Short mmCIF file of C-alpha atoms and ligand atoms in Angstrom, two decimals:
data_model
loop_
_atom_site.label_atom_id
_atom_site.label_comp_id
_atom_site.label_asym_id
_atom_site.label_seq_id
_atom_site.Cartn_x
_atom_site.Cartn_y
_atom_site.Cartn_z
CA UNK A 1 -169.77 95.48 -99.67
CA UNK A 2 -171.84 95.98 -96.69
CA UNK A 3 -171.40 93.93 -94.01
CA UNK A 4 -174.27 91.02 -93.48
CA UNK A 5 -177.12 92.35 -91.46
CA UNK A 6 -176.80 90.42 -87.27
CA UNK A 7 -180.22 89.86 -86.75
CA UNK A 8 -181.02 91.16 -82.86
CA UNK A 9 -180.37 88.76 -79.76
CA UNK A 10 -181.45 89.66 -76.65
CA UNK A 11 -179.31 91.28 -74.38
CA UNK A 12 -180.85 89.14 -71.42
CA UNK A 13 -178.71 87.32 -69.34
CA UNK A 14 -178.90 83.60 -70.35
CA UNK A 15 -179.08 82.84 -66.11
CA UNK A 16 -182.12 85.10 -65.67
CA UNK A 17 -184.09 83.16 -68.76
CA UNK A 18 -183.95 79.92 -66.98
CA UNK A 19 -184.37 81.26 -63.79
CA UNK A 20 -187.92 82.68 -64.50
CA UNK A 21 -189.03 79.54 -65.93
CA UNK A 22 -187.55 77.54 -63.52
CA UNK A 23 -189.57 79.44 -60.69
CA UNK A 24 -192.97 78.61 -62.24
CA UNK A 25 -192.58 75.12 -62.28
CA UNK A 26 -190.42 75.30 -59.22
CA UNK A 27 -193.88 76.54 -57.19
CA UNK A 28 -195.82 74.07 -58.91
CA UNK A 29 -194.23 71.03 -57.00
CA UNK A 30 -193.70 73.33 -54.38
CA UNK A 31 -189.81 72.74 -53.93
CA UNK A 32 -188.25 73.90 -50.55
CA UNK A 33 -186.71 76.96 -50.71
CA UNK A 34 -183.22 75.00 -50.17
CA UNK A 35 -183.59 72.67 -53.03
CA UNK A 36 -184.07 75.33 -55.32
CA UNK A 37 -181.00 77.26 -54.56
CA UNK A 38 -179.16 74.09 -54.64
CA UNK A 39 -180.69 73.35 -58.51
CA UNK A 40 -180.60 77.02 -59.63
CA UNK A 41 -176.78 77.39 -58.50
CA UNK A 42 -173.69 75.95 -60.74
CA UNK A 43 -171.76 73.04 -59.20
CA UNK A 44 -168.49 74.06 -60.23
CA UNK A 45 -167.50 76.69 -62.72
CA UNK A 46 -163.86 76.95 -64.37
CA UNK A 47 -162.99 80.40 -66.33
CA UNK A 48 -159.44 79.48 -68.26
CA UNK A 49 -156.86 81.61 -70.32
CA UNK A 50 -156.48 80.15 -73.75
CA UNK A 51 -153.02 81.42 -75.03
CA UNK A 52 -152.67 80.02 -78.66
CA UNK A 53 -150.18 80.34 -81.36
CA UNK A 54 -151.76 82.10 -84.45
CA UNK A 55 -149.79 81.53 -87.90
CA UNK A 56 -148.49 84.45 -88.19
CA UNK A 57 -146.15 83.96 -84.57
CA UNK A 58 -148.06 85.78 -82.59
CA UNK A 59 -149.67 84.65 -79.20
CA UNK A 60 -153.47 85.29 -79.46
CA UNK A 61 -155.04 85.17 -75.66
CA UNK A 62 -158.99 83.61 -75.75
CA UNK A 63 -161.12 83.12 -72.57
CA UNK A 64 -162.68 79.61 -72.41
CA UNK A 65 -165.31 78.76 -69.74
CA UNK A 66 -166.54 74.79 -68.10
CA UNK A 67 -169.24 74.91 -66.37
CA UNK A 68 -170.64 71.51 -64.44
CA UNK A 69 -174.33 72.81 -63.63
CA UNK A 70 -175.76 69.73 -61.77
CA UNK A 71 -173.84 65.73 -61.34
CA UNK A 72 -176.55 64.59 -59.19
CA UNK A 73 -178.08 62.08 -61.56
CA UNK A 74 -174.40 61.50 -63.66
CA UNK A 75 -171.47 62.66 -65.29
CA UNK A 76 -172.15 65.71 -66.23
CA UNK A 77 -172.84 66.63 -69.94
CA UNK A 78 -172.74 69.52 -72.30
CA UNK A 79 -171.49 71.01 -75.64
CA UNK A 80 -168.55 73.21 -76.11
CA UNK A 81 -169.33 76.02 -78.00
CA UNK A 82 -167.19 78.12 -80.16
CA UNK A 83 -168.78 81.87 -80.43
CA UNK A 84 -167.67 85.92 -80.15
CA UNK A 85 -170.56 86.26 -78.01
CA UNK A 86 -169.93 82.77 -75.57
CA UNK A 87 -169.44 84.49 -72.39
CA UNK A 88 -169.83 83.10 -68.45
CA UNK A 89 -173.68 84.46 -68.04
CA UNK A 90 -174.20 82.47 -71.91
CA UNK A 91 -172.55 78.88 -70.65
CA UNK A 92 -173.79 79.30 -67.11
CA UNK A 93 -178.02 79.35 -68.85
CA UNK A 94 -176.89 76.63 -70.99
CA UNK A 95 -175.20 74.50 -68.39
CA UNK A 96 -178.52 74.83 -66.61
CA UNK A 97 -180.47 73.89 -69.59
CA UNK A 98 -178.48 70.93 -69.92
CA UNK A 99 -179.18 69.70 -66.34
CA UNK A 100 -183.12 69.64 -67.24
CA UNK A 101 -182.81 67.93 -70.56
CA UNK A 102 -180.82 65.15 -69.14
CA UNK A 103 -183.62 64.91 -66.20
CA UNK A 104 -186.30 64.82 -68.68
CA UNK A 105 -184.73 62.58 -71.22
CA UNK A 106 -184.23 60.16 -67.78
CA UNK A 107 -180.37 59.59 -69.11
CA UNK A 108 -177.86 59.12 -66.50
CA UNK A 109 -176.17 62.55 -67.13
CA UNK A 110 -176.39 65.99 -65.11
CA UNK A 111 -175.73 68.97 -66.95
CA UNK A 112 -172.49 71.06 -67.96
CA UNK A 113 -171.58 73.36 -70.52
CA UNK A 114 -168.14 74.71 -72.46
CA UNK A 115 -167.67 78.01 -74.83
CA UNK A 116 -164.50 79.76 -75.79
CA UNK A 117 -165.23 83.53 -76.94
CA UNK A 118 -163.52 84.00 -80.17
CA UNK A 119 -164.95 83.74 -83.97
CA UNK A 120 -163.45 80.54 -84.98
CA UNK A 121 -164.28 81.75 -88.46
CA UNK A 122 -161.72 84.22 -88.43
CA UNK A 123 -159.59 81.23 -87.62
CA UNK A 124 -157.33 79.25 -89.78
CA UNK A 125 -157.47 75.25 -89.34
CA UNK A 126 -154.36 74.80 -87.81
CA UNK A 127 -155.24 77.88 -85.61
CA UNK A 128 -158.67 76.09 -84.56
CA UNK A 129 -156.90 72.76 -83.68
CA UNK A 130 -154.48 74.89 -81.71
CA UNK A 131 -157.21 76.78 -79.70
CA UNK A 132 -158.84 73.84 -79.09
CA UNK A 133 -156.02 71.62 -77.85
CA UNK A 134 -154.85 74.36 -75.51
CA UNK A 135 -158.68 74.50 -74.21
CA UNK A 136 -158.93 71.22 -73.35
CA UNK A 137 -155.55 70.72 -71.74
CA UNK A 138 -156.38 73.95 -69.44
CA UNK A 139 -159.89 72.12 -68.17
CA UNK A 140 -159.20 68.52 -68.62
CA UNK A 141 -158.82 68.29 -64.82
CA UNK A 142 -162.47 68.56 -64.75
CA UNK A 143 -163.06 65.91 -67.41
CA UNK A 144 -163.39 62.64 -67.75
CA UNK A 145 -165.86 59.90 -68.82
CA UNK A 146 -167.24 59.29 -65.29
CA UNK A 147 -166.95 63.43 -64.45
CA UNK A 148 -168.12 65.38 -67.60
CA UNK A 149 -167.96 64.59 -71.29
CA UNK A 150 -168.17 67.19 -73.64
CA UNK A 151 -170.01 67.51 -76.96
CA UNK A 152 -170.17 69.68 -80.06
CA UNK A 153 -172.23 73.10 -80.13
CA UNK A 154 -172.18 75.75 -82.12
CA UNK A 155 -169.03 75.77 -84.43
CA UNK A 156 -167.88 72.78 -83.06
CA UNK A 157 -168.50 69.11 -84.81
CA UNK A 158 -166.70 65.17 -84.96
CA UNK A 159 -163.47 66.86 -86.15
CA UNK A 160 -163.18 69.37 -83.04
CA UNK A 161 -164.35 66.38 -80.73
CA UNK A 162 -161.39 64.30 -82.72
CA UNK A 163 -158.76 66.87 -80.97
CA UNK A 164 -160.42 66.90 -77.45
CA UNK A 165 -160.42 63.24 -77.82
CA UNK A 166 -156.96 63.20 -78.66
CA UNK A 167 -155.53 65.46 -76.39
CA UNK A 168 -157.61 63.95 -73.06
CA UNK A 169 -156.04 60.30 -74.31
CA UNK A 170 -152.88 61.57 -74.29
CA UNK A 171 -152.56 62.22 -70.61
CA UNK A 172 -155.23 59.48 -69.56
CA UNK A 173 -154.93 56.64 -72.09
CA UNK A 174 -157.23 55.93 -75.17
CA UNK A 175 -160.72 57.10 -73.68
CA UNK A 176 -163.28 57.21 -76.07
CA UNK A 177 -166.18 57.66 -73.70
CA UNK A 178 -164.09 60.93 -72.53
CA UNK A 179 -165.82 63.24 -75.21
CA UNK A 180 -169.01 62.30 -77.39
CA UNK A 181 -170.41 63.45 -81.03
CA UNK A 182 -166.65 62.02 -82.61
CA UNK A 183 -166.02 61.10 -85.97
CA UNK A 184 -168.02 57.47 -86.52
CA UNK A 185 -164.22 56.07 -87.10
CA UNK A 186 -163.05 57.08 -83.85
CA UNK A 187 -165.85 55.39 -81.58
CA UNK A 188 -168.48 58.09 -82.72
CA UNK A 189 -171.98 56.72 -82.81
CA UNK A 190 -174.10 56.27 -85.74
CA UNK A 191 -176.61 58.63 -86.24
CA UNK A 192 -175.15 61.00 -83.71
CA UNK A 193 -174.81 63.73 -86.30
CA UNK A 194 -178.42 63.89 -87.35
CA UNK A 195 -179.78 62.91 -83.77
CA UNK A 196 -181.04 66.84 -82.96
CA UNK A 197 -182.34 67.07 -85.66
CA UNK A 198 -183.91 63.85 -85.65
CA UNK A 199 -185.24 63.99 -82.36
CA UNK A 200 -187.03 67.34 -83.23
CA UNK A 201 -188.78 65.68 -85.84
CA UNK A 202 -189.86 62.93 -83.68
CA UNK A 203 -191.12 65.46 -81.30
CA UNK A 204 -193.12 67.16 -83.71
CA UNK A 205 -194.64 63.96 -85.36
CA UNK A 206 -196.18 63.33 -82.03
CA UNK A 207 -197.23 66.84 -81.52
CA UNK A 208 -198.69 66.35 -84.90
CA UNK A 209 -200.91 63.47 -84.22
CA UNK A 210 -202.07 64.67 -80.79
CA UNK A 211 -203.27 68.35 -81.88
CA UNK A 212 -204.22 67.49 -85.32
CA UNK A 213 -201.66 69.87 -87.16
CA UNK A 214 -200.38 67.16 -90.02
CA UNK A 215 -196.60 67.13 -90.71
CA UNK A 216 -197.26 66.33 -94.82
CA UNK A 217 -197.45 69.26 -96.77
CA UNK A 218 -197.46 71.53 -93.45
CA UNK A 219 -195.39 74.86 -93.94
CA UNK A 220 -192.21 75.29 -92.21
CA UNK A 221 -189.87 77.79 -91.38
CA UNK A 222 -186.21 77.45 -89.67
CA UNK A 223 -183.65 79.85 -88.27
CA UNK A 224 -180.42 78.05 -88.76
CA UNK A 225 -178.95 75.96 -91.14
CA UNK A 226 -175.84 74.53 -89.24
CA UNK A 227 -176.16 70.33 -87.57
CA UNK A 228 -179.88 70.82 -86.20
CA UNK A 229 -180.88 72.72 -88.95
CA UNK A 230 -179.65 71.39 -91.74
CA UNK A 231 -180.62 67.89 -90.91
CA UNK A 232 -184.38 68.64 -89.83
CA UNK A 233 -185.00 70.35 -92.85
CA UNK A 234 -183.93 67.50 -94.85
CA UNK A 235 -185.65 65.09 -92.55
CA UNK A 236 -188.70 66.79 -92.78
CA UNK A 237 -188.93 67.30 -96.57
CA UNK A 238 -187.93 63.32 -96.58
CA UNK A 239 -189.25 61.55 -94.20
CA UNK A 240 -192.56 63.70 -92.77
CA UNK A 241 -193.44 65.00 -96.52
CA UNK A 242 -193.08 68.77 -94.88
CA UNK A 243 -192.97 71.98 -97.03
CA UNK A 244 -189.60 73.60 -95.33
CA UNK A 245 -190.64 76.95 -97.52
CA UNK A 246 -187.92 78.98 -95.57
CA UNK A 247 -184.87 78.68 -94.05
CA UNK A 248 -181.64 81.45 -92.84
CA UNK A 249 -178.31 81.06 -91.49
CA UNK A 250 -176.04 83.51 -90.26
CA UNK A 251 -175.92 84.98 -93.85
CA UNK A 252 -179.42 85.66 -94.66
CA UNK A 253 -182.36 83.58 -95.49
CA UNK A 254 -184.06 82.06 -98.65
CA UNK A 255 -187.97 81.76 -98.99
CA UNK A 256 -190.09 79.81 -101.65
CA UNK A 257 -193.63 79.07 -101.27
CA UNK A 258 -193.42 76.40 -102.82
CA UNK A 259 -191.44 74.66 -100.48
CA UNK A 260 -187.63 74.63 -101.00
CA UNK A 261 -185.64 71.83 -102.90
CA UNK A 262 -184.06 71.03 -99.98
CA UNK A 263 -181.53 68.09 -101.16
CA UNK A 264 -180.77 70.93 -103.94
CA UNK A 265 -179.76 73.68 -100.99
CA UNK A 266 -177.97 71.22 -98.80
CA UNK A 267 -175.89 70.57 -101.61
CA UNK A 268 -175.35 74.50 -102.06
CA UNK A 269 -174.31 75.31 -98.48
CA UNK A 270 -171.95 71.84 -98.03
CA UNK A 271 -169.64 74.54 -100.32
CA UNK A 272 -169.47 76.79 -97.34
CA UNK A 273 -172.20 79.42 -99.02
CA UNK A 274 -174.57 81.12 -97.49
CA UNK A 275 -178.12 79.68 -97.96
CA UNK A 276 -179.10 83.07 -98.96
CA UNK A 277 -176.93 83.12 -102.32
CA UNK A 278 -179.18 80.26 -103.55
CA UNK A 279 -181.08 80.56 -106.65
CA UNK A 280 -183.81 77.88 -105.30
CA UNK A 281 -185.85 80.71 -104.18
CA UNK A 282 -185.60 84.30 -102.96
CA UNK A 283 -183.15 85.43 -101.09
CA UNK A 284 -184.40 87.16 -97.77
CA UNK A 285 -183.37 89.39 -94.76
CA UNK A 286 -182.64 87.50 -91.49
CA UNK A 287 -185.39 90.07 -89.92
CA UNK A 288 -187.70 88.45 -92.64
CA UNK A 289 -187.53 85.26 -91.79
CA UNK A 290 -189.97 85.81 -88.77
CA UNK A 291 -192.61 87.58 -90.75
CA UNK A 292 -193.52 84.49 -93.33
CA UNK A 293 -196.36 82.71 -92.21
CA UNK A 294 -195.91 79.43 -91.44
CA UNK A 295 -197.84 75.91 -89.67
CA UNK A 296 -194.38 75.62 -87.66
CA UNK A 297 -191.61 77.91 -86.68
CA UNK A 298 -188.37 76.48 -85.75
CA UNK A 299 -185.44 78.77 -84.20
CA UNK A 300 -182.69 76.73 -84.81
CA UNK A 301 -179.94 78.92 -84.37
CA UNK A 302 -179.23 81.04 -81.18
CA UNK A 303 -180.35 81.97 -77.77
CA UNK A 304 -182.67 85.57 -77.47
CA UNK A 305 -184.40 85.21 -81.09
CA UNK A 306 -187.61 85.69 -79.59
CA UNK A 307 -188.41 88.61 -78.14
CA UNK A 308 -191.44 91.05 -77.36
CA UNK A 309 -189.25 93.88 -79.17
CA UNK A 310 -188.70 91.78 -82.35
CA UNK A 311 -191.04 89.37 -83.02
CA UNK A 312 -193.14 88.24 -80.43
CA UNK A 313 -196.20 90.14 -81.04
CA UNK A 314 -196.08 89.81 -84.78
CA UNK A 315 -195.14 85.98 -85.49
CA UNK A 316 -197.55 84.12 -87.81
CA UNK A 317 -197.28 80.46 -86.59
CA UNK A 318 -199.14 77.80 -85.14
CA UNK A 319 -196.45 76.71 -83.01
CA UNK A 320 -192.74 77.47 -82.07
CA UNK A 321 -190.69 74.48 -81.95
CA UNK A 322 -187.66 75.35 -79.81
CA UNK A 323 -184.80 73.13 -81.52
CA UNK A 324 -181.85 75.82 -80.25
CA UNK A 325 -181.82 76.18 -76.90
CA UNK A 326 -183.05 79.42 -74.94
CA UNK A 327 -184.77 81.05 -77.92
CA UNK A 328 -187.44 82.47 -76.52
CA UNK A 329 -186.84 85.03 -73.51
CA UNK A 330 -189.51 84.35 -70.55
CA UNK A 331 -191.44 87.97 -71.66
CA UNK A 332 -192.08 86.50 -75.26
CA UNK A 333 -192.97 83.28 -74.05
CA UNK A 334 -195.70 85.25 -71.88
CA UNK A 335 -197.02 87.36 -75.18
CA UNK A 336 -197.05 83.58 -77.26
CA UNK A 337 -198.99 81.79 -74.83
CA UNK A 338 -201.48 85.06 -74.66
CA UNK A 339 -201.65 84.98 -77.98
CA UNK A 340 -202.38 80.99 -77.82
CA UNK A 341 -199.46 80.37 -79.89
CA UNK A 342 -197.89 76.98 -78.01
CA UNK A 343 -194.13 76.98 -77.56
CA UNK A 344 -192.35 73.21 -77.75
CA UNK A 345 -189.47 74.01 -75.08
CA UNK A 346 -186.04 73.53 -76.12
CA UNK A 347 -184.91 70.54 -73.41
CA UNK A 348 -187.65 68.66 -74.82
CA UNK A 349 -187.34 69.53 -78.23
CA UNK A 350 -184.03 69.10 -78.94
CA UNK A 351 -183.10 66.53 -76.57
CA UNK A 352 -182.44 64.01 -79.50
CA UNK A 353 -178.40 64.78 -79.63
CA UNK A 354 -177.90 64.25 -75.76
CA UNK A 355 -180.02 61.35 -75.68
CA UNK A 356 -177.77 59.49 -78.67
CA UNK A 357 -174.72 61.56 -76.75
CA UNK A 358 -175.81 58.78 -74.19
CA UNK A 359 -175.84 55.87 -76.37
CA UNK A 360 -172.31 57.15 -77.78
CA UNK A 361 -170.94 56.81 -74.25
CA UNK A 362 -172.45 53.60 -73.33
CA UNK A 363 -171.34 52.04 -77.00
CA UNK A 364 -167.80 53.30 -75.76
CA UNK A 365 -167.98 51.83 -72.20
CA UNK A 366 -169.01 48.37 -73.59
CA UNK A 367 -166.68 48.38 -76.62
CA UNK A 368 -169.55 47.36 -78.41
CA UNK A 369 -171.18 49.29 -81.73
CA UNK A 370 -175.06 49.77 -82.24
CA UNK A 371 -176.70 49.86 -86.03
CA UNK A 372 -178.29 53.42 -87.01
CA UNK A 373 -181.48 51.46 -87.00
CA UNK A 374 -181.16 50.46 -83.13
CA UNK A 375 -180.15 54.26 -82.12
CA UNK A 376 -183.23 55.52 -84.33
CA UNK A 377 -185.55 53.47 -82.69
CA UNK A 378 -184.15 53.92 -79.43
CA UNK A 379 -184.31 57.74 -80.05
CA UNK A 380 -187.40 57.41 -81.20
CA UNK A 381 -188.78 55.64 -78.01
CA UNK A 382 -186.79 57.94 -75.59
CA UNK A 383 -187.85 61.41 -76.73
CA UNK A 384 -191.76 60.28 -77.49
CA UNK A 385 -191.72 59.19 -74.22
CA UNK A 386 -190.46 62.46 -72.72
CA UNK A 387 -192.75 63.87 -74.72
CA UNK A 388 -195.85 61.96 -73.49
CA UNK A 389 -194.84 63.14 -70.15
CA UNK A 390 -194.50 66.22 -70.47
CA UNK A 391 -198.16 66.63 -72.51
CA UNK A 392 -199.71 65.01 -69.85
CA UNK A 393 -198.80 66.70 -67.03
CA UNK A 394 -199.67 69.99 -68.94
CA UNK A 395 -202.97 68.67 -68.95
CA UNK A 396 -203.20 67.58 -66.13
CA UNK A 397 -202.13 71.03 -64.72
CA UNK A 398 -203.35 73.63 -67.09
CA UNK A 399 -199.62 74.13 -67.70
CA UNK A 400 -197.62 75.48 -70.68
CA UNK A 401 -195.41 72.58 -71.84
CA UNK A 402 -192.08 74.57 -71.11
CA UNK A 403 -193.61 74.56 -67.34
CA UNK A 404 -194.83 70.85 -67.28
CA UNK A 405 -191.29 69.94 -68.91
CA UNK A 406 -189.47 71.62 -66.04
CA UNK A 407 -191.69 70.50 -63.30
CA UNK A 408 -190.65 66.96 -64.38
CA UNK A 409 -186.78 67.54 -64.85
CA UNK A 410 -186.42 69.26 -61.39
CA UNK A 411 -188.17 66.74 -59.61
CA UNK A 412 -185.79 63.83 -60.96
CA UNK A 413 -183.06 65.98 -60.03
CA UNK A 414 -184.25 66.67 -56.18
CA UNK A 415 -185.17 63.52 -55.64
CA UNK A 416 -180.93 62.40 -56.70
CA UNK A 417 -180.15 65.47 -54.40
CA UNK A 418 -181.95 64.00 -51.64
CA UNK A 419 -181.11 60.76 -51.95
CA UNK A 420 -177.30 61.90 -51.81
CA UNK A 421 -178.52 63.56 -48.78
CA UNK A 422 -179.23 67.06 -49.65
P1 NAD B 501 -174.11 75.14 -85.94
O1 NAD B 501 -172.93 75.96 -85.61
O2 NAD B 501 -173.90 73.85 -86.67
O3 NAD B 501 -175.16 76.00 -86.79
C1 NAD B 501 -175.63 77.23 -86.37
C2 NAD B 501 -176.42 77.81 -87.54
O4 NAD B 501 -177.04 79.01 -87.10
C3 NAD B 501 -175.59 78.17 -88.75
O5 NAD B 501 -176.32 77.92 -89.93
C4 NAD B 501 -175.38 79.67 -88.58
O6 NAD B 501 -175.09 80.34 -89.80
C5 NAD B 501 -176.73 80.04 -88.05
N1 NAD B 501 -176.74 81.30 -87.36
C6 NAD B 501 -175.84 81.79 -86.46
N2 NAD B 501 -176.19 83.02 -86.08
C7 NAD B 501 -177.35 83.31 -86.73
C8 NAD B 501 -178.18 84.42 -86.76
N3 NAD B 501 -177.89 85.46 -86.01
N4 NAD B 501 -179.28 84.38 -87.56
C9 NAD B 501 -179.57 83.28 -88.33
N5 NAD B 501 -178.80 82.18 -88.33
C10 NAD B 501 -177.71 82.22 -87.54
O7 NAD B 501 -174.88 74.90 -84.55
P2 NAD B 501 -175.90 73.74 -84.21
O8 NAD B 501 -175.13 72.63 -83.61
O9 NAD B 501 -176.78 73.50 -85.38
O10 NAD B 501 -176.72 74.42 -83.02
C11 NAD B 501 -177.82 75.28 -83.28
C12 NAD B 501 -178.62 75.44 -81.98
O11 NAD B 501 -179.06 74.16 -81.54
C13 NAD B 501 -177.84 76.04 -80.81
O12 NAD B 501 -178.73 76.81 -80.03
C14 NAD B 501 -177.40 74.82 -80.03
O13 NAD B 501 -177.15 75.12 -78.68
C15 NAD B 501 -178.63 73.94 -80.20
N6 NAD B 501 -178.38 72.52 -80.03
C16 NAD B 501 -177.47 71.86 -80.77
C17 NAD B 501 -177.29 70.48 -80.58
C18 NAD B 501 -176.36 69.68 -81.44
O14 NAD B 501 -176.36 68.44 -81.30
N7 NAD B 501 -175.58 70.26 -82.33
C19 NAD B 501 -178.02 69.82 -79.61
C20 NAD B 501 -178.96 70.54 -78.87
C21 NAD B 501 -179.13 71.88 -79.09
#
């Protein structure tokens, strides 16, 4: 058997992706040159040794990274992220990311982010509770529910957040709001596990209405089929009336024209199979994926998908809808908005988990336990507003959204900066 085909990433550093976009929108509110080294630089960043006990008896050694981008405007807040290729440069342009989506989203958060470089697949369960007890003992000094309070990412979920909870609680007390995106039994929120997903619809129902590209019957196409995949897909086939006709994880993809039977394929892949073993449609390359043409395109997987090498030039889409975060590298962007395809940018897109993230925390702080209707509609109203924003002041500026999305975030977070006196 040949091993699965690893569709290309880009080898550009996640740091100099949001760099270049942050210096566009940095000019166009003409930040001081000190502010922006201030909001480009990492508040604090922990590397860790992560010495763990595999099954066998021997002591595996992982490196795990924390890094607190911005607490101007709050605790800081960020997912941990379990991945081979998680590295400093990776968590550093994620941490940053962070900082703007909590900015934009106006939530009382700054912006951190966690990864441990290993393939937790290769793991064994006991192995992965190990690993990630051990992780969060070595940076729980930096933790806390008024410091930073973690979240799941890729290959992490509610039962990984169950051990972080566990272990911080152990040293500090039972502290719920210490870690968010738990298991609904353990002070998780309702509706947290769907929230990304959720929010990306919402995001895309307004786009909808204001450029007069319907959601119902409208083709889509998604990269991913983990939490934000997974759950868009099925909101969209349920709730917008969308035709997902595509979607891939790490496996391979699956394509019907049709549009796929999504409740059909969700059941498939909750027995850990790939999407692309399902006989709803035909099975397809992960380089495939970006050659169907589609109304919307959704990367919902990884960071460096888009690229001017890969796919840029060739995509056949009316817009990108950026529900992972950094898909697009700043030289694709360039060849997308030249080609006058518009690009939905990932803070604002996908903003929906933080933002219920939020209401998790606050639930926790006030011992007190919202419906799934009240965290909808809250959701709902946060994100369209964000949204509204952010397509007005692209108007207003002849601005690609990504820019007018930034513009907004950094000025919330220089104006905390100087109000703390910096
Ligand atoms: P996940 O681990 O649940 O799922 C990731 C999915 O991507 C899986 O289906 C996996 O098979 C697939 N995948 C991995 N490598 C791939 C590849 N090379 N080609 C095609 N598919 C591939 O992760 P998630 O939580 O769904 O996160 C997905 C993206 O969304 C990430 O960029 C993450 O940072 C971002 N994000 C997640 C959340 C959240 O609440 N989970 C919030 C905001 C942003």
């Amino acid at each position: 058997m040949t091993a699965p085909e690893q569709p290309q990433r880009t080898t550009m550093s996640g740091k100099s992706i949001t760099a270049s976009q942050f210096d566009r929108a940095a000019n166009l509110i003409n930040l001081e040159g000190y502010m922006r080294r201030i909001l480009l630089s990492p508040f604090r960043e922990v590397q860790v040794e992560v010495p763990v006990r595999m099954d066998d008896g021997r002591i595996e050694v992982f490196t795990g990274y924390r890094i607190q981008h911005n607490g101007a405007r709050g605790p800081c807040k960020g997912g941990i992220r379990y991945h081979p290729e998680a590295d400093h440069d990776e968590v550093l342009g994620l941490a940053t990311i962070m900082t703007w989506k909590t900015a934009l989203m106006d939530i009382p958060f700054g912006g951190a982010k966690g990864g441990v470089t290993v393939d937790p697949k290769k793991l064994s369960r006991l192995e992965l509770e190990r690993l990630t007890r051990r992780f969060t003992q070595r940076i729980s000094i930096l933790l806390g529910p008024y410091r930073d309070v973690p979240a799941p990412d890729v290959n992490t979920n509610p039962q990984v957040m169950a051990w972080i909870l566990d272990e911080y609680s152990s040293r500090h007390g039972y502290t719920p709001a210490a870690v968010t995106g738990k298991p609904v039994s353990l002070g998780g929120s309702l509706g947290r596990d769907e929230a990304t997903g959720r929010g990306v619809m919402y995001v895309m129902t307004e786009y909808a209405r204001d450029f007069g590209l319907p959601l119902k019957n409208a083709r889509v196409v998604i990269q991913g089929f983990g939490n934000v995949g997974s759950h868009l897909a099925r909101l969209l086939a349920a709730e917008a009336g969308a035709k997902v006709v595509a979607v891939s994880d790490v496996n391979g993809g699956v394509y019907n024209d049709r549009g796929l039977d999504v409740p059909g394929l969700l059941a498939h892949a909750a027995g850990g199979r790939s999407v692309s073993e399902w006989p709803g449609g035909k099975a397809i390359t992960n380089d495939e994926l970006w050659t169907i043409p589609c109304d919307w395109l959704v990367p919902a997987a990884l960071g460096g998908v888009i690229t001017r090498e890969a796919n840029a030039k060739t995509l056949d889409c009316k817009v990108v809808v950026e529900a992972a975060n950094a898909p697009t590298t700043p030289i694709a962007d360039l060849i997308l908005a030249d080609r006058g395809i518009p690009v939905i940018p990932d803070f604002l897109a996908n903003a929906g988990g933080v933002t219920v993230s939020y209401y998790e925390w606050a639930q926790n702080l006030q011992q007190y336990r919202w419906t799934h209707e009240q965290v909808n509609r809250e959701l709902q109203a946060t994100i369209t507003r964000a949204y509204a924003g952010v397509r007005d002041l692209a108007k207003e500026k002849g601005a690609t959204l990504r820019t007018a999305a930034y513009a907004i975030a950094l000025q919330r977070v220089a104006e905390a900066e100087r109000l703390r006196g910096n």
